[in-house]
Tab-separated table of C-alpha atoms in Angstrom:
chain	number	residue	atom	x	y	z
A	1	MET	CA	67.131	34.028	-88.443
A	2	SER	CA	64.411	36.119	-87.571
A	3	GLU	CA	64.123	38.176	-84.544
A	4	PRO	CA	60.815	36.008	-83.045
A	5	ALA	CA	57.571	38.437	-81.659
A	6	ARG	CA	57.729	40.246	-78.716
A	7	GLN	CA	55.275	39.109	-76.195
A	8	ALA	CA	53.353	40.819	-73.160
A	9	GLY	CA	55.922	42.060	-71.653
A	10	ASP	CA	58.837	41.845	-74.141
A	11	PRO	CA	61.064	44.974	-73.888
A	12	GLY	CA	62.496	43.653	-77.074
A	13	PRO	CA	65.492	43.232	-78.278
A	14	ALA	CA	66.623	46.960	-78.484
A	15	ALA	CA	65.999	48.033	-74.885
A	16	GLN	CA	67.368	44.227	-74.300
A	17	PRO	CA	70.762	44.483	-71.922
A	18	GLU	CA	73.836	42.843	-74.061
A	19	GLY	CA	75.414	40.009	-73.027
A	20	GLU	CA	71.416	39.110	-70.714
A	21	GLU	CA	69.333	35.822	-71.092
A	22	ARG	CA	65.868	37.196	-72.722
A	23	VAL	CA	63.299	36.153	-71.401
A	24	VAL	CA	59.437	35.130	-73.109
A	25	LEU	CA	56.739	35.634	-70.776
A	26	GLN	CA	52.920	33.132	-72.068
A	27	ARG	CA	49.962	34.951	-72.878
A	28	GLY	CA	47.232	34.601	-74.437
A	29	LEU	CA	46.717	36.967	-77.403
A	30	TRP	CA	45.603	40.357	-78.077
A	31	TYR	CA	42.464	41.358	-79.251
A	32	GLU	CA	44.470	42.567	-83.075
A	33	GLU	CA	46.383	38.989	-83.216
A	34	LEU	CA	42.244	37.176	-82.949
A	35	GLU	CA	41.203	35.417	-86.112
A	36	THR	CA	37.207	35.468	-86.683
A	37	GLY	CA	37.466	31.876	-88.983
A	38	THR	CA	40.582	30.523	-86.127
A	39	VAL	CA	40.056	27.110	-84.452
A	40	TYR	CA	42.697	26.708	-81.829
A	41	ALA	CA	43.219	22.980	-80.883
A	42	HIS	CA	43.795	23.615	-77.043
A	43	ARG	CA	46.002	19.916	-75.690
A	44	PRO	CA	46.730	17.831	-74.030
A	45	GLY	CA	43.025	17.095	-72.524
A	46	ARG	CA	42.188	16.406	-69.168
A	47	THR	CA	41.441	13.285	-67.860
A	48	LEU	CA	38.596	13.229	-65.255
A	49	THR	CA	38.846	11.769	-63.027
A	50	GLU	CA	36.374	10.421	-60.520
A	51	ALA	CA	37.952	12.308	-57.310
A	52	ASP	CA	38.155	15.199	-60.038
A	53	ASN	CA	34.120	15.065	-59.789
A	54	VAL	CA	34.115	14.692	-56.620
A	55	LEU	CA	35.925	17.521	-55.405
A	56	PHE	CA	34.419	19.717	-57.724
A	57	SER	CA	30.732	18.378	-57.790
A	58	THR	CA	31.363	18.987	-53.746
A	59	LEU	CA	33.115	22.353	-53.610
A	60	THR	CA	30.016	23.996	-55.828
A	61	MET	CA	27.931	22.234	-53.253
A	62	ASN	CA	26.064	20.052	-55.973
A	63	SER	CA	24.504	17.503	-54.032
A	64	GLN	CA	22.634	15.765	-56.870
A	65	PRO	CA	23.512	12.424	-56.816
A	66	LEU	CA	24.001	11.819	-60.550
A	67	HIS	CA	27.938	12.862	-59.915
A	68	LEU	CA	27.819	11.761	-56.356
A	69	ASP	CA	25.403	8.476	-55.585
A	70	ALA	CA	26.989	5.604	-57.256
A	71	ALA	CA	24.496	2.923	-55.941
A	72	TYR	CA	22.226	5.848	-57.406
A	73	SER	CA	23.608	5.921	-60.553
A	74	ALA	CA	23.616	2.767	-61.312
A	75	GLY	CA	19.162	2.626	-60.979
A	76	GLN	CA	20.416	5.477	-64.013
A	77	PRO	CA	20.211	5.304	-67.713
A	78	PHE	CA	23.606	5.621	-68.020
A	79	GLY	CA	24.772	3.550	-65.570
A	80	GLN	CA	27.611	4.979	-64.276
A	81	ARG	CA	28.362	8.477	-62.660
A	82	LEU	CA	28.316	10.887	-64.896
A	83	VAL	CA	31.162	13.673	-65.118
A	84	ASN	CA	29.497	17.395	-63.895
A	85	SER	CA	28.225	18.732	-66.408
A	86	MET	CA	29.785	22.623	-64.297
A	87	LEU	CA	33.037	21.191	-63.852
A	88	THR	CA	33.613	20.703	-67.933
A	89	LEU	CA	32.487	23.883	-68.204
A	90	ALA	CA	35.339	24.980	-66.401
A	91	VAL	CA	38.451	22.944	-67.989
A	92	MET	CA	37.240	23.498	-71.435
A	93	VAL	CA	36.832	27.638	-70.788
A	94	GLY	CA	40.802	26.375	-68.652
A	95	GLN	CA	42.043	24.274	-71.276
A	96	SER	CA	41.592	27.576	-73.467
A	97	VAL	CA	43.150	30.461	-71.420
A	98	GLY	CA	47.404	29.634	-72.404
A	99	GLN	CA	46.914	30.003	-75.813
A	100	LEU	CA	43.990	32.370	-76.160
A	101	THR	CA	43.103	34.732	-73.062
A	102	GLN	CA	46.297	34.495	-70.018
A	103	GLY	CA	47.463	38.273	-69.212
A	104	THR	CA	45.403	39.477	-72.247
A	105	LEU	CA	41.481	39.393	-70.881
A	106	VAL	CA	39.126	41.847	-69.153
A	107	ALA	CA	36.133	40.089	-68.056
A	108	GLN	CA	34.194	37.351	-69.220
A	109	LEU	CA	30.815	38.604	-70.399
A	110	GLY	CA	28.793	35.845	-70.634
A	111	LEU	CA	28.168	31.931	-71.874
A	112	THR	CA	25.117	31.024	-74.619
A	113	ASP	CA	24.068	28.658	-76.662
A	114	VAL	CA	25.504	25.598	-73.709
A	115	VAL	CA	24.917	21.651	-75.007
A	116	PHE	CA	25.568	19.227	-73.919
A	117	PRO	CA	24.563	16.260	-76.101
A	118	TYR	CA	26.579	13.715	-74.207
A	119	PRO	CA	28.215	12.734	-71.321
A	120	LEU	CA	31.210	12.222	-69.430
A	121	PHE	CA	32.547	10.149	-67.966
A	122	HIS	CA	34.726	9.527	-64.872
A	123	GLY	CA	38.097	8.171	-66.247
A	124	ASP	CA	37.728	9.733	-70.181
A	125	THR	CA	39.698	12.762	-71.339
A	126	LEU	CA	38.447	15.931	-72.734
A	127	TYR	CA	39.397	17.803	-75.830
A	128	SER	CA	38.895	21.189	-76.500
A	129	GLN	CA	39.143	23.172	-79.583
A	130	THR	CA	38.137	27.637	-80.072
A	131	ARG	CA	36.884	28.839	-82.890
A	132	VAL	CA	37.357	32.587	-82.333
A	133	ALA	CA	33.386	33.184	-84.143
A	134	ALA	CA	33.296	36.915	-84.590
A	135	LYS	CA	34.926	40.335	-82.913
A	136	ARG	CA	34.783	44.208	-83.038
A	137	MET	CA	36.340	47.428	-80.694
A	138	SER	CA	34.367	47.879	-78.112
A	139	GLY	CA	32.006	50.794	-78.119
A	140	SER	CA	32.395	52.443	-74.446
A	141	ARG	CA	36.016	50.725	-73.452
A	142	PRO	CA	39.526	52.569	-75.785
A	143	GLY	CA	41.188	49.227	-75.720
A	144	GLN	CA	39.443	46.715	-75.698
A	145	GLY	CA	37.156	44.775	-77.822
A	146	ILE	CA	34.187	42.331	-77.861
A	147	VAL	CA	34.617	38.730	-79.104
A	148	THR	CA	32.612	35.912	-79.457
A	149	LEU	CA	34.263	32.181	-79.060
A	150	GLU	CA	32.551	28.805	-79.819
A	151	HIS	CA	34.618	26.738	-78.548
A	152	THR	CA	33.530	22.363	-78.939
A	153	GLY	CA	34.436	19.828	-75.955
A	154	HIS	CA	34.602	16.149	-77.269
A	155	ASN	CA	35.708	13.051	-75.751
A	156	GLN	CA	38.682	10.439	-76.652
A	157	ASP	CA	36.396	8.837	-78.956
A	158	GLY	CA	35.969	11.767	-80.701
A	159	THR	CA	32.363	12.427	-79.085
A	160	VAL	CA	31.147	16.151	-79.146
A	161	VAL	CA	30.620	16.720	-75.399
A	162	ALA	CA	29.705	20.162	-75.029
A	163	THR	CA	29.444	23.486	-77.064
A	164	PHE	CA	29.181	26.891	-75.655
A	165	THR	CA	29.574	30.316	-77.427
A	166	ARG	CA	31.115	32.481	-74.899
A	167	THR	CA	31.032	36.314	-74.761
A	168	ALA	CA	34.875	37.856	-73.967
A	169	LEU	CA	36.161	41.691	-73.683
A	170	MET	CA	39.947	41.446	-74.746
A	171	TRP	CA	42.431	44.301	-74.301
A	172	THR	CA	44.024	45.459	-78.342
A	173	GLU	CA	47.368	45.310	-77.233
A	174	SER	CA	48.369	49.015	-76.903
A	175	GLY	CA	45.644	48.766	-74.435
A	176	GLY	CA	46.855	45.741	-73.066
A	177	GLN	CA	50.553	48.052	-72.458
A	178	GLN	CA	49.180	51.004	-71.038
A	179	SER	CA	47.619	49.372	-68.487
A	180	ARG	CA	50.157	47.944	-67.619
A	181	ASN	CA	52.212	51.438	-67.097
A	182	THR	CA	49.466	52.495	-65.043
A	183	ARG	CA	49.552	50.534	-62.340
């Protein structure tokens, strides 16, 4: 049986004292581990409730009646309240963190090409996936690379509800390890 891949913060088998349990730290992927064209499906999905929508909308001071006012929304084209689109984006990014960027992200650089082709409603489940569209080493930040991620979200019926492109500054493995050693 082969030795499992080392994780960030794992000293590896040589540094592990005899008889101690091996600890594997959950992390995202280093820049080198992200392959252009690979699609990562993020599971589990997240069922968005009325409470989620009202709390998020009020926390962010978004008083849009399409999110908060059932009587108003009943007379609008969809006939019911819509999940706040910014909540949809936030959940989609959040769903990707554990698999892609947890502890390996330096900074989020931007979101572009944001599209909401169909709304989410209370009780819908949001599933998302991320495709690595492009990557390049940073020209000005040694040990870091820029990755372009294409996110797609869909509801429980498979209907696409959101797409966007995110640009992220990511650690290389050596850069990330070096940054941990300087703290």
